[in-house]
Structures are given as C-alpha cells and as structure tokens.
mmCIF file of C-alpha atoms in Angstrom:
data_model
loop_
_atom_site.group_PDB
_atom_site.id
_atom_site.type_symbol
_atom_site.label_atom_id
_atom_site.label_comp_id
_atom_site.label_asym_id
_atom_site.label_seq_id
_atom_site.Cartn_x
_atom_site.Cartn_y
_atom_site.Cartn_z
ATOM 1 C CA MET Y 540 20.602 -4.236 -6.563
ATOM 2 C CA THR Y 541 20.692 -7.267 -4.680
ATOM 3 C CA ALA Y 542 17.433 -9.011 -3.093
ATOM 4 C CA VAL Y 543 16.618 -8.287 -0.292
ATOM 5 C CA TYR Y 544 13.834 -9.494 2.318
ATOM 6 C CA ILE Y 545 10.768 -8.584 3.589
ATOM 7 C CA ASN Y 546 10.804 -10.721 6.928
ATOM 8 C CA SER Y 547 7.420 -9.240 8.457
ATOM 9 C CA ALA Y 548 4.229 -8.199 7.164
ATOM 10 C CA SER Y 549 1.902 -6.290 8.968
ATOM 11 C CA CYS Y 550 -1.907 -4.169 7.784
ATOM 12 C CA ILE Y 551 -4.112 -2.574 9.194
ATOM 13 C CA SER Y 552 -6.606 -2.404 6.465
ATOM 14 C CA VAL Y 553 -10.348 -2.495 5.891
ATOM 15 C CA GLN Y 554 -9.973 -5.602 6.800
ATOM 16 C CA ASP Y 555 -9.751 -7.581 9.672
ATOM 17 C CA THR Y 556 -5.705 -8.421 8.501
ATOM 18 C CA LEU Y 557 -4.044 -8.404 11.890
ATOM 19 C CA LYS Y 558 -5.582 -10.877 12.542
ATOM 20 C CA GLU Y 559 -4.755 -14.941 12.582
ATOM 21 C CA ASN Y 560 -5.841 -16.808 9.490
ATOM 22 C CA PHE Y 561 -7.378 -13.615 8.215
ATOM 23 C CA PHE Y 562 -7.638 -15.335 4.399
ATOM 24 C CA GLN Y 563 -10.720 -16.512 5.579
ATOM 25 C CA ASP Y 564 -12.948 -13.440 6.482
ATOM 26 C CA LEU Y 565 -12.095 -11.849 3.902
ATOM 27 C CA LYS Y 566 -15.296 -9.974 2.107
ATOM 28 C CA ALA Y 567 -15.941 -7.369 -0.822
ATOM 29 C CA ASP Y 568 -18.588 -4.142 -0.033
ATOM 30 C CA PRO Y 569 -19.196 -2.852 -4.069
ATOM 31 C CA SER Y 570 -21.887 -1.018 -2.295
ATOM 32 C CA VAL Y 571 -20.476 1.341 -0.257
ATOM 33 C CA GLN Y 572 -18.919 4.420 -1.822
ATOM 34 C CA ILE Y 573 -14.963 4.972 0.943
ATOM 35 C CA LEU Y 574 -15.203 2.088 2.626
ATOM 36 C CA LYS Y 575 -13.471 2.759 6.581
ATOM 37 C CA ALA Y 576 -11.035 0.140 7.237
ATOM 38 C CA VAL Y 577 -11.253 -1.961 10.399
ATOM 39 C CA ASP Y 578 -9.308 0.145 13.902
ATOM 40 C CA PRO Y 579 -7.701 -2.095 15.976
ATOM 41 C CA ASN Y 580 -8.628 -1.227 20.498
ATOM 42 C CA TYR Y 581 -5.718 2.513 19.736
ATOM 43 C CA LYS Y 582 -5.235 1.868 23.789
ATOM 44 C CA GLU Y 583 -3.777 -0.844 23.492
ATOM 45 C CA PHE Y 584 -1.123 0.771 21.922
ATOM 46 C CA ILE Y 585 -0.748 4.258 22.388
ATOM 47 C CA PRO Y 586 -0.567 6.160 25.667
ATOM 48 C CA PRO Y 587 -5.356 7.604 25.792
ATOM 49 C CA ALA Y 588 -3.699 11.430 26.713
ATOM 50 C CA MET Y 589 -2.157 10.821 23.533
ATOM 51 C CA ILE Y 590 -4.659 9.162 21.308
ATOM 52 C CA ARG Y 591 -6.151 12.810 21.177
ATOM 53 C CA ARG Y 592 -3.645 14.216 19.156
ATOM 54 C CA MET Y 593 -2.894 11.698 16.731
ATOM 55 C CA SER Y 594 -4.175 11.370 14.182
ATOM 56 C CA LYS Y 595 -5.569 8.269 11.634
ATOM 57 C CA THR Y 596 -2.639 8.101 10.227
ATOM 58 C CA VAL Y 597 -0.491 8.455 12.596
ATOM 59 C CA LYS Y 598 -2.474 6.140 15.230
ATOM 60 C CA MET Y 599 -2.275 3.365 12.377
ATOM 61 C CA SER Y 600 0.937 3.270 11.375
ATOM 62 C CA SER Y 601 2.006 3.621 15.476
ATOM 63 C CA VAL Y 602 0.049 0.059 15.674
ATOM 64 C CA ALA Y 603 0.954 -1.900 12.076
ATOM 65 C CA SER Y 604 4.514 -0.678 13.219
ATOM 66 C CA SER Y 605 4.914 -2.244 16.516
ATOM 67 C CA TYR Y 606 3.304 -4.971 14.830
ATOM 68 C CA ALA Y 607 5.994 -5.670 12.182
ATOM 69 C CA LEU Y 608 8.756 -5.382 14.361
ATOM 70 C CA LYS Y 609 7.674 -6.780 16.951
ATOM 71 C CA GLU Y 610 6.910 -9.664 14.410
ATOM 72 C CA ALA Y 611 10.267 -10.074 13.371
ATOM 73 C CA GLY Y 612 12.399 -9.616 16.314
ATOM 74 C CA ILE Y 613 13.849 -6.067 16.172
ATOM 75 C CA GLU Y 614 13.250 -3.782 19.078
ATOM 76 C CA LYS Y 615 15.212 -0.611 16.898
ATOM 77 C CA PRO Y 616 15.655 -0.597 13.186
ATOM 78 C CA ASP Y 617 18.369 1.017 11.776
ATOM 79 C CA ALA Y 618 16.357 3.118 9.650
ATOM 80 C CA ILE Y 619 13.027 4.438 9.451
ATOM 81 C CA ILE Y 620 11.535 4.789 5.718
ATOM 82 C CA VAL Y 621 7.783 5.525 5.029
ATOM 83 C CA GLY Y 622 5.218 6.432 1.953
ATOM 84 C CA THR Y 623 2.157 8.440 1.843
ATOM 85 C CA GLY Y 624 0.546 10.320 -0.282
ATOM 86 C CA MET Y 625 -2.221 12.649 1.088
ATOM 87 C CA GLY Y 626 0.216 12.426 5.051
ATOM 88 C CA CYS Y 627 -1.867 13.482 7.242
ATOM 89 C CA SER Y 628 -4.960 15.309 5.951
ATOM 90 C CA GLN Y 629 -6.960 15.722 8.964
ATOM 91 C CA ASP Y 630 -4.876 18.147 10.434
ATOM 92 C CA SER Y 631 -3.822 19.972 7.442
ATOM 93 C CA GLU Y 632 -7.843 20.171 7.514
ATOM 94 C CA LYS Y 633 -8.365 21.460 10.420
ATOM 95 C CA PHE Y 634 -5.865 23.728 9.864
ATOM 96 C CA LEU Y 635 -6.835 25.839 7.454
ATOM 97 C CA LYS Y 636 -10.686 25.672 8.826
ATOM 98 C CA ASN Y 637 -9.545 27.978 12.213
ATOM 99 C CA VAL Y 638 -6.550 29.669 9.484
ATOM 100 C CA ILE Y 639 -10.875 31.113 7.844
ATOM 101 C CA ASP Y 640 -12.432 30.736 10.632
ATOM 102 C CA ASN Y 641 -9.394 32.731 12.637
ATOM 103 C CA ASN Y 642 -8.985 34.857 9.263
ATOM 104 C CA GLU Y 643 -5.701 34.145 9.246
ATOM 105 C CA GLU Y 644 -5.285 36.027 13.308
ATOM 106 C CA PHE Y 645 -3.606 33.951 16.512
ATOM 107 C CA LEU Y 646 -3.270 31.052 14.903
ATOM 108 C CA THR Y 647 -1.937 28.297 17.227
ATOM 109 C CA PRO Y 648 0.938 26.078 15.396
ATOM 110 C CA THR Y 649 -0.330 22.740 16.636
ATOM 111 C CA PHE Y 650 -2.851 20.922 13.909
ATOM 112 C CA PHE Y 651 -0.269 22.262 11.419
ATOM 113 C CA ILE Y 652 3.356 21.262 13.139
ATOM 114 C CA GLN Y 653 1.085 17.716 12.963
ATOM 115 C CA SER Y 654 -0.138 18.070 9.346
ATOM 116 C CA THR Y 655 2.839 17.834 8.176
ATOM 117 C CA HIS Y 656 3.769 14.174 5.911
ATOM 118 C CA ASN Y 657 6.598 13.135 8.293
ATOM 119 C CA THR Y 658 4.906 13.391 11.223
ATOM 120 C CA VAL Y 659 4.081 9.846 10.819
ATOM 121 C CA SER Y 660 7.779 8.713 10.640
ATOM 122 C CA GLY Y 661 8.669 11.231 13.526
ATOM 123 C CA GLN Y 662 6.324 9.730 16.137
ATOM 124 C CA ILE Y 663 7.465 6.671 15.090
ATOM 125 C CA ALA Y 664 11.224 6.720 15.971
ATOM 126 C CA LEU Y 665 9.482 8.625 19.171
ATOM 127 C CA GLY Y 666 8.186 6.351 20.335
ATOM 128 C CA LEU Y 667 11.204 4.327 19.588
ATOM 129 C CA GLN Y 668 13.847 6.686 20.672
ATOM 130 C CA CYS Y 669 15.237 5.436 17.247
ATOM 131 C CA HIS Y 670 17.510 8.374 16.177
ATOM 132 C CA ALA Y 671 18.471 6.502 13.165
ATOM 133 C CA TYR Y 672 17.334 7.594 9.461
ATOM 134 C CA ASN Y 673 14.183 9.258 8.520
ATOM 135 C CA PHE Y 674 12.918 9.560 5.107
ATOM 136 C CA THR Y 675 8.994 9.943 4.497
ATOM 137 C CA TYR Y 676 8.274 9.230 0.238
ATOM 138 C CA VAL Y 677 5.513 11.339 -0.998
ATOM 139 C CA ASN Y 678 5.194 10.323 -4.727
ATOM 140 C CA THR Y 679 1.329 9.619 -4.504
ATOM 141 C CA SER Y 680 0.942 5.813 -5.643
ATOM 142 C CA SER Y 681 4.789 5.025 -6.219
ATOM 143 C CA SER Y 682 5.567 6.729 -2.831
ATOM 144 C CA LEU Y 683 5.613 2.570 -1.098
ATOM 145 C CA GLU Y 684 7.765 1.261 -3.946
ATOM 146 C CA PHE Y 685 10.431 4.435 -3.618
ATOM 147 C CA SER Y 686 10.616 3.274 0.086
ATOM 148 C CA PHE Y 687 10.892 -0.008 -0.628
ATOM 149 C CA LEU Y 688 13.665 1.578 -3.429
ATOM 150 C CA ASP Y 689 15.341 4.023 -0.188
ATOM 151 C CA ALA Y 690 15.368 0.879 2.390
ATOM 152 C CA GLN Y 691 16.998 -1.417 -0.639
ATOM 153 C CA LEU Y 692 19.704 1.635 -0.945
ATOM 154 C CA GLN Y 693 20.106 1.410 2.847
ATOM 155 C CA ILE Y 694 21.030 -2.475 2.658
ATOM 156 C CA ASN Y 695 22.981 -2.576 -0.541
ATOM 157 C CA ASP Y 696 25.900 0.001 0.349
ATOM 158 C CA GLY Y 697 25.790 -1.228 4.231
ATOM 159 C CA GLU Y 698 24.123 2.124 5.708
ATOM 160 C CA ALA Y 699 21.824 -0.515 7.577
ATOM 161 C CA GLU Y 700 20.957 -3.896 7.746
ATOM 162 C CA ASN Y 701 17.308 -4.055 9.330
ATOM 163 C CA VAL Y 702 15.060 -1.345 7.518
ATOM 164 C CA LEU Y 703 11.163 -0.414 8.692
ATOM 165 C CA VAL Y 704 9.759 0.663 5.488
ATOM 166 C CA GLY Y 705 5.825 1.432 6.047
ATOM 167 C CA ALA Y 706 2.657 3.023 3.925
ATOM 168 C CA ALA Y 707 -0.420 4.814 5.316
ATOM 169 C CA ASP Y 708 -3.411 6.651 3.861
ATOM 170 C CA GLU Y 709 -6.517 8.104 6.504
ATOM 171 C CA GLN Y 710 -10.071 10.219 4.662
ATOM 172 C CA THR Y 711 -11.307 12.806 5.797
ATOM 173 C CA ALA Y 712 -14.158 14.600 5.547
ATOM 174 C CA ARG Y 713 -13.220 17.564 3.103
ATOM 175 C CA THR Y 714 -11.598 16.385 0.897
ATOM 176 C CA MET Y 715 -14.319 12.349 0.072
ATOM 177 C CA GLU Y 716 -16.652 15.953 -0.294
ATOM 178 C CA LEU Y 717 -13.680 17.147 -3.058
ATOM 179 C CA TYR Y 718 -12.466 13.449 -3.938
ATOM 180 C CA ARG Y 719 -17.308 13.197 -4.714
ATOM 181 C CA LEU Y 720 -17.695 16.083 -6.337
ATOM 182 C CA ASN Y 721 -14.747 15.799 -8.930
ATOM 183 C CA ASN Y 722 -16.150 12.009 -9.945
ATOM 184 C CA THR Y 723 -12.663 10.323 -8.909
ATOM 185 C CA ILE Y 724 -15.451 8.069 -6.181
ATOM 186 C CA LYS Y 725 -18.456 5.960 -7.966
ATOM 187 C CA LYS Y 726 -21.421 8.241 -7.657
ATOM 188 C CA GLU Y 727 -24.043 6.194 -5.929
ATOM 189 C CA GLU Y 728 -26.072 5.128 -9.335
ATOM 190 C CA ASP Y 729 -23.384 3.629 -10.133
ATOM 191 C CA LEU Y 730 -23.664 1.152 -7.820
ATOM 192 C CA PRO Y 731 -21.774 -1.756 -6.773
ATOM 193 C CA ALA Y 732 -19.374 -1.713 -8.271
ATOM 194 C CA ASP Y 733 -17.857 -4.140 -10.812
ATOM 195 C CA TYR Y 734 -13.820 -4.459 -10.322
ATOM 196 C CA LEU Y 735 -13.691 -5.899 -14.118
ATOM 197 C CA HIS Y 736 -15.035 -5.315 -16.594
ATOM 198 C CA SER Y 737 -17.114 -1.725 -14.809
ATOM 199 C CA LYS Y 738 -19.400 0.352 -17.167
ATOM 200 C CA THR Y 739 -18.307 3.698 -14.883
ATOM 201 C CA ASP Y 740 -16.246 6.140 -14.024
ATOM 202 C CA GLY Y 741 -15.286 6.309 -10.753
ATOM 203 C CA VAL Y 742 -13.405 4.330 -7.174
ATOM 204 C CA ILE Y 743 -15.258 2.597 -3.451
ATOM 205 C CA TRP Y 744 -12.178 4.820 -1.651
ATOM 206 C CA GLY Y 745 -10.293 2.733 0.881
ATOM 207 C CA GLU Y 746 -7.611 3.499 3.763
ATOM 208 C CA GLY Y 747 -5.129 1.789 5.804
ATOM 209 C CA ALA Y 748 -0.696 1.164 6.705
ATOM 210 C CA ALA Y 749 0.862 -1.592 6.252
ATOM 211 C CA PHE Y 750 4.564 -2.125 7.447
ATOM 212 C CA PHE Y 751 6.982 -4.645 6.617
ATOM 213 C CA VAL Y 752 11.029 -4.813 8.491
ATOM 214 C CA LEU Y 753 12.967 -5.244 5.702
ATOM 215 C CA GLY Y 754 16.866 -7.048 5.873
ATOM 216 C CA LYS Y 755 19.374 -7.977 4.854
ATOM 217 C CA ASN Y 756 20.176 -11.775 6.088
ATOM 218 C CA LYS Y 757 16.321 -14.613 5.750
ATOM 219 C CA THR Y 758 15.346 -14.941 9.079
ATOM 220 C CA GLU Y 759 12.850 -18.427 9.850
ATOM 221 C CA ASN Y 760 9.931 -15.909 9.503
ATOM 222 C CA SER Y 761 11.309 -14.409 6.581
ATOM 223 C CA TYR Y 762 8.202 -14.091 4.174
ATOM 224 C CA ALA Y 763 9.334 -13.141 0.732
ATOM 225 C CA LYS Y 764 12.856 -11.838 -0.832
ATOM 226 C CA LEU Y 765 12.375 -8.153 -2.814
ATOM 227 C CA ARG Y 766 13.958 -8.667 -6.066
ATOM 228 C CA ASP Y 767 13.665 -5.684 -7.659
ATOM 229 C CA ILE Y 768 10.806 -2.774 -8.743
ATOM 230 C CA GLN Y 769 10.528 -0.580 -11.935
ATOM 231 C CA ILE Y 770 8.109 3.116 -11.132
ATOM 232 C CA ILE Y 771 7.672 4.639 -14.287
ATOM 233 C CA ASN Y 772 6.196 8.260 -14.443
ATOM 234 C CA ARG Y 773 3.697 8.309 -17.399
ATOM 235 C CA LEU Y 774 2.796 5.012 -19.632
ATOM 236 C CA VAL Y 775 0.971 4.668 -22.927
ATOM 237 C CA ILE Y 776 -1.322 1.831 -22.478
ATOM 238 C CA GLU Y 777 0.255 0.910 -26.264
ATOM 239 C CA GLU Y 778 3.384 0.552 -23.914
ATOM 240 C CA THR Y 779 2.843 -1.711 -21.316
ATOM 241 C CA PRO Y 780 3.203 -5.457 -22.785
ATOM 242 C CA SER Y 781 5.974 -4.143 -23.263
ATOM 243 C CA PHE Y 782 7.262 -2.003 -19.768
ATOM 244 C CA ILE Y 783 6.505 -5.081 -18.714
ATOM 245 C CA LYS Y 784 8.282 -8.003 -20.426
ATOM 246 C CA ASP Y 785 11.869 -4.986 -19.651
ATOM 247 C CA PHE Y 786 11.092 -5.381 -16.486
ATOM 248 C CA LEU Y 787 11.319 -9.024 -16.069
ATOM 249 C CA ALA Y 788 13.981 -9.465 -19.014
ATOM 250 C CA LYS Y 789 15.986 -6.826 -16.606
ATOM 251 C CA ASN Y 790 15.582 -10.194 -13.926
ATOM 252 C CA ASP Y 791 16.370 -12.921 -16.620
ATOM 253 C CA LEU Y 792 12.747 -13.555 -16.375
ATOM 254 C CA LYS Y 793 10.573 -14.712 -18.923
ATOM 255 C CA HIS Y 794 6.738 -14.669 -18.528
ATOM 256 C CA GLU Y 795 5.880 -18.182 -18.558
ATOM 257 C CA ASP Y 796 7.683 -17.864 -15.217
ATOM 258 C CA ILE Y 797 5.606 -16.138 -12.568
ATOM 259 C CA ASP Y 798 3.216 -17.714 -10.890
ATOM 260 C CA ALA Y 799 1.104 -15.017 -9.472
ATOM 261 C CA VAL Y 800 0.386 -11.144 -11.092
ATOM 262 C CA ILE Y 801 -1.959 -8.990 -8.691
ATOM 263 C CA LEU Y 802 -3.136 -6.276 -10.770
ATOM 264 C CA GLY Y 803 -5.693 -3.397 -9.133
ATOM 265 C CA PHE Y 804 -8.096 -3.318 -10.792
ATOM 266 C CA SER Y 805 -10.670 -0.858 -9.188
ATOM 267 C CA GLY Y 806 -13.381 -0.514 -11.268
ATOM 268 C CA ASP Y 807 -12.860 2.999 -13.071
ATOM 269 C CA ILE Y 808 -13.269 2.177 -16.798
ATOM 270 C CA THR Y 809 -11.194 4.625 -17.793
ATOM 271 C CA SER Y 810 -7.613 4.107 -16.141
ATOM 272 C CA ASP Y 811 -8.044 -0.202 -16.221
ATOM 273 C CA VAL Y 812 -7.327 -0.168 -19.459
ATOM 274 C CA TYR Y 813 -4.093 -0.704 -18.050
ATOM 275 C CA TYR Y 814 -4.559 -3.754 -16.096
ATOM 276 C CA THR Y 815 -6.599 -5.620 -19.196
ATOM 277 C CA ARG Y 816 -3.656 -5.324 -21.768
ATOM 278 C CA ALA Y 817 -1.175 -6.262 -19.275
ATOM 279 C CA MET Y 818 -3.093 -9.740 -18.636
ATOM 280 C CA ASN Y 819 -3.190 -10.303 -22.145
ATOM 281 C CA ALA Y 820 0.773 -11.686 -21.544
ATOM 282 C CA PHE Y 821 0.257 -14.008 -19.213
ATOM 283 C CA GLN Y 822 -1.208 -17.086 -20.219
ATOM 284 C CA ASN Y 823 -0.439 -19.405 -17.669
ATOM 285 C CA SER Y 824 0.148 -17.474 -14.920
ATOM 286 C CA ALA Y 825 -2.729 -17.541 -11.676
ATOM 287 C CA LEU Y 826 -4.134 -14.017 -12.266
ATOM 288 C CA LEU Y 827 -5.347 -11.884 -8.933
ATOM 289 C CA TYR Y 828 -6.850 -8.617 -7.955
ATOM 290 C CA TYR Y 829 -7.288 -6.456 -4.517
ATOM 291 C CA LYS Y 830 -9.201 -2.982 -4.687
ATOM 292 C CA HIS Y 831 -12.354 -4.635 -3.871
ATOM 293 C CA LEU Y 832 -11.577 -5.340 -0.712
ATOM 294 C CA SER Y 833 -8.940 -3.311 0.344
ATOM 295 C CA GLY Y 834 -10.618 0.240 -1.561
ATOM 296 C CA GLU Y 835 -8.504 2.827 -3.939
ATOM 297 C CA PHE Y 836 -5.364 4.873 -2.306
ATOM 298 C CA ASN Y 837 -2.697 6.743 -2.938
ATOM 299 C CA THR Y 838 -0.452 3.992 -1.099
ATOM 300 C CA ALA Y 839 -3.259 0.718 -1.821
ATOM 301 C CA SER Y 840 0.200 -0.653 -3.142
ATOM 302 C CA GLY Y 841 0.877 -1.023 0.255
ATOM 303 C CA PHE Y 842 -1.973 -3.784 0.754
ATOM 304 C CA SER Y 843 -1.690 -5.853 -1.683
ATOM 305 C CA THR Y 844 2.409 -5.860 -0.966
ATOM 306 C CA PHE Y 845 1.395 -7.726 2.472
ATOM 307 C CA MET Y 846 -1.966 -9.910 0.221
ATOM 308 C CA ALA Y 847 1.624 -11.256 -2.057
ATOM 309 C CA CYS Y 848 4.006 -12.074 1.360
ATOM 310 C CA HIS Y 849 1.224 -13.824 2.859
ATOM 311 C CA ILE Y 850 0.569 -16.051 -0.053
ATOM 312 C CA LEU Y 851 4.445 -16.842 -0.393
ATOM 313 C CA LYS Y 852 4.315 -17.513 3.097
ATOM 314 C CA GLU Y 853 1.231 -19.873 2.819
ATOM 315 C CA GLN Y 854 1.399 -21.181 -0.526
ATOM 316 C CA HIS Y 855 -2.085 -20.184 -0.486
ATOM 317 C CA ILE Y 856 -4.095 -18.286 -2.915
ATOM 318 C CA PRO Y 857 -7.773 -16.685 -1.578
ATOM 319 C CA GLU Y 858 -10.304 -17.609 -4.238
ATOM 320 C CA VAL Y 859 -11.833 -14.086 -2.614
ATOM 321 C CA MET Y 860 -8.832 -12.696 -5.275
ATOM 322 C CA MET Y 861 -9.130 -14.510 -8.239
ATOM 323 C CA ILE Y 862 -9.635 -13.473 -12.007
ATOM 324 C CA ARG Y 863 -8.505 -16.638 -13.287
ATOM 325 C CA SER Y 864 -7.029 -19.267 -11.591
ATOM 326 C CA ALA Y 865 -3.786 -21.437 -12.588
ATOM 327 C CA GLN Y 866 -3.094 -24.887 -10.783
ATOM 328 C CA LYS Y 867 -0.621 -23.807 -9.200
ATOM 329 C CA THR Y 868 1.749 -26.584 -7.004
ATOM 330 C CA ASP Y 869 4.552 -24.271 -6.240
ATOM 331 C CA ILE Y 870 4.143 -20.259 -5.835
ATOM 332 C CA LYS Y 871 7.929 -19.021 -6.939
ATOM 333 C CA ASN Y 872 7.634 -15.716 -8.805
ATOM 334 C CA ILE Y 873 4.607 -13.261 -7.938
ATOM 335 C CA LEU Y 874 3.946 -9.703 -10.157
ATOM 336 C CA LEU Y 875 2.822 -6.311 -8.117
ATOM 337 C CA TYR Y 876 0.766 -4.069 -11.186
ATOM 338 C CA ASN Y 877 -0.489 -0.925 -9.226
ATOM 339 C CA HIS Y 878 -0.971 2.317 -10.950
ATOM 340 C CA LEU Y 879 -3.319 5.971 -9.754
ATOM 341 C CA ALA Y 880 -6.082 6.994 -11.956
ATOM 342 C CA GLY Y 881 -3.180 5.732 -14.839
ATOM 343 C CA ASN Y 882 -0.215 6.965 -13.779
ATOM 344 C CA ASP Y 883 2.216 6.981 -11.188
ATOM 345 C CA HIS Y 884 2.874 2.934 -12.558
ATOM 346 C CA SER Y 885 5.113 0.646 -10.679
ATOM 347 C CA LEU Y 886 5.953 -2.951 -10.616
ATOM 348 C CA MET Y 887 6.800 -5.164 -7.959
ATOM 349 C CA LEU Y 888 8.776 -8.814 -8.135
ATOM 350 C CA LEU Y 889 8.479 -10.931 -5.586
ATOM 351 C CA GLU Y 890 10.323 -14.569 -4.882
ATOM 352 C CA ARG Y 891 9.353 -16.859 -1.844
ATOM 353 C CA ALA Y 892 12.261 -16.656 0.741
#
C-alpha cells in the first residue's frame, strides 16, 4: 500500500495533552492503581443538555476529534473510522444494572442504544452531519491499528482523501473492581510500579482518546508519513526478533535505520518480556516507553502514536520517555511496538513527513 500522511493529531489523556508545549509537563504517577484522564471543559464543545447523556468515551472523542479536524482544516472528512476495546462501557453497566434491578421488565432502551461500540463514530458523524463511510473496529489493543489500515485502504483505493481516525476507551467502576479481583490491575502492595524492571504481575490502568486526520497529500502541518502496520494475534516470545526483522525488511529497512523505538512497557512481569526481547535488537536506536505516562488500556497505542507524531515534528524526545538515549541529530523513522497482556501484537512504522 502507498504511504499516507498524518496531517493532525489530538489526544485527551492522563497528561494535559490538549495544551501547547505539553512536552515540558509530562509526569508519571506510579503509585496509584488507576489513572484518570484530564478532562477539558466539555461545555465549550458540547451543549450542556447533551453532555448529561454522553458517556466519557463519547465526550472525550467528540472534543479530540474536533481538535484534530480543526488542526487539519477539514470541516467534513471523507470517512470516520474509530477503534475501541471496551466501547461505551459506562452505559453498558447502567443497562445491565437496570436489567437486574427491574427483573428484566419495563426497561428503557436509552442506555442500551448508547452502549454500543459504534456510538462514538455515530455521535461524531451526527455532530458533523457527515453521511460518509463510518466504521468502528473492536479488536482489543490493535483497534487503532486496524482503523489506520482501513483508512489507508480507503485513501489508496480512491474512496477518500481525508479520513478522521481515532481510538478511545473509558474506565467504569464495576469493570475496575473486576480487574482488581483478577489481578489485571496491580495490587496496592506492589506499588509504586516499576515499569522497566517489574517483579510483579498487573498494570496501572488508564484511559483516553486520540484522534488523527489521515490524508492522501502532505500539508504544511503534516506530522508524519504512515508507512506500514503489521498485526499478529499470537506471538511466541522467541519469534519476537524475527517478527520485527521481517517487518523492517518488508519496508527495505534495517534495525540501524530506526532512530527511535517506542515500546509499551506496562509493568507486568509476564508480558513485558516481549519488549525486553525486542530491545536487544536495537543497539543504535533511542529506546522509549510511554505507559507510565498514559496507563495501560485497550487503545493506549493512540497515546504512543500521538507522542511519536510530536517527536517527529518537533525533532525532540522528552527525557521522561527515555529508556536509553541515543545521540540522534535527525529523527526520521520511528517504530512503535505494542500488545496487551501478551496478545494482539502490532508494529507501526512512522516516517518524518
């Protein structure tokens, strides 16, 4: 497939990533089990009457997508594609609670209608009065990557020139309780978390929304060129080096051509071994990590993609992200590697626009 350009990038996350010069204020908090996203003033973007009916995923996505479209100078995209792992789980929990409390009788359909995973893309389209191609991917930790692939296909096939692509996930009280019970979330006694040299299972959970406008043509504001994406559901640890090597070879690159590698270290001793194995193959690249800044969640790769875009555009790597610094006067190629609990591995190759 022909490469496409990322012409805008917007993110609502645990960090205050909507403000300018946010690189200077990035801070990690390894001592809590759950990290909450920094909420913007939603009233500036959404009518108060609508805010009450929206889940956090929809609110975050509405604002992040608005920022992305404005930056790209696009009023109506030719397609809207959204990835999510859990969808609007707040409304899902409300609906299920109503089912139990009312003995499956006299149920109002509102929470059910608003709980479907494609509510996000639908609400964005309604707000824009956009009747174009509208699709939602629910593929756990590779939801954003599948959305990017679809956007790339739409552009390459001549179906669209500018595509709004995003990914979002929220936290809900009951789900977080269950994650604590099955040790998905780190135990209190295992905090503060050591993301790079963890001796314990579990992660610190986060949330957020990241949106991008992918275009056929490069613009003055382009952040990066999206060259390629590779996704695999299951991967044997020993095959990690060849998984990466084959991906680079497909793009006529070698390990030494990669200026920075962004790895999804989450602080989970069981699944982080994939990243450790991947690190060993890159001796001359800057090695970075990011989930200490965003928390782990299904679409956390949206945060890393957003950070990679800014690194390429500003030619600067925040010190707080560095595992190993390499003296790079020119940052051209960035490789992103992510998975969730050892499943759904993805590689994304970004090049400076």
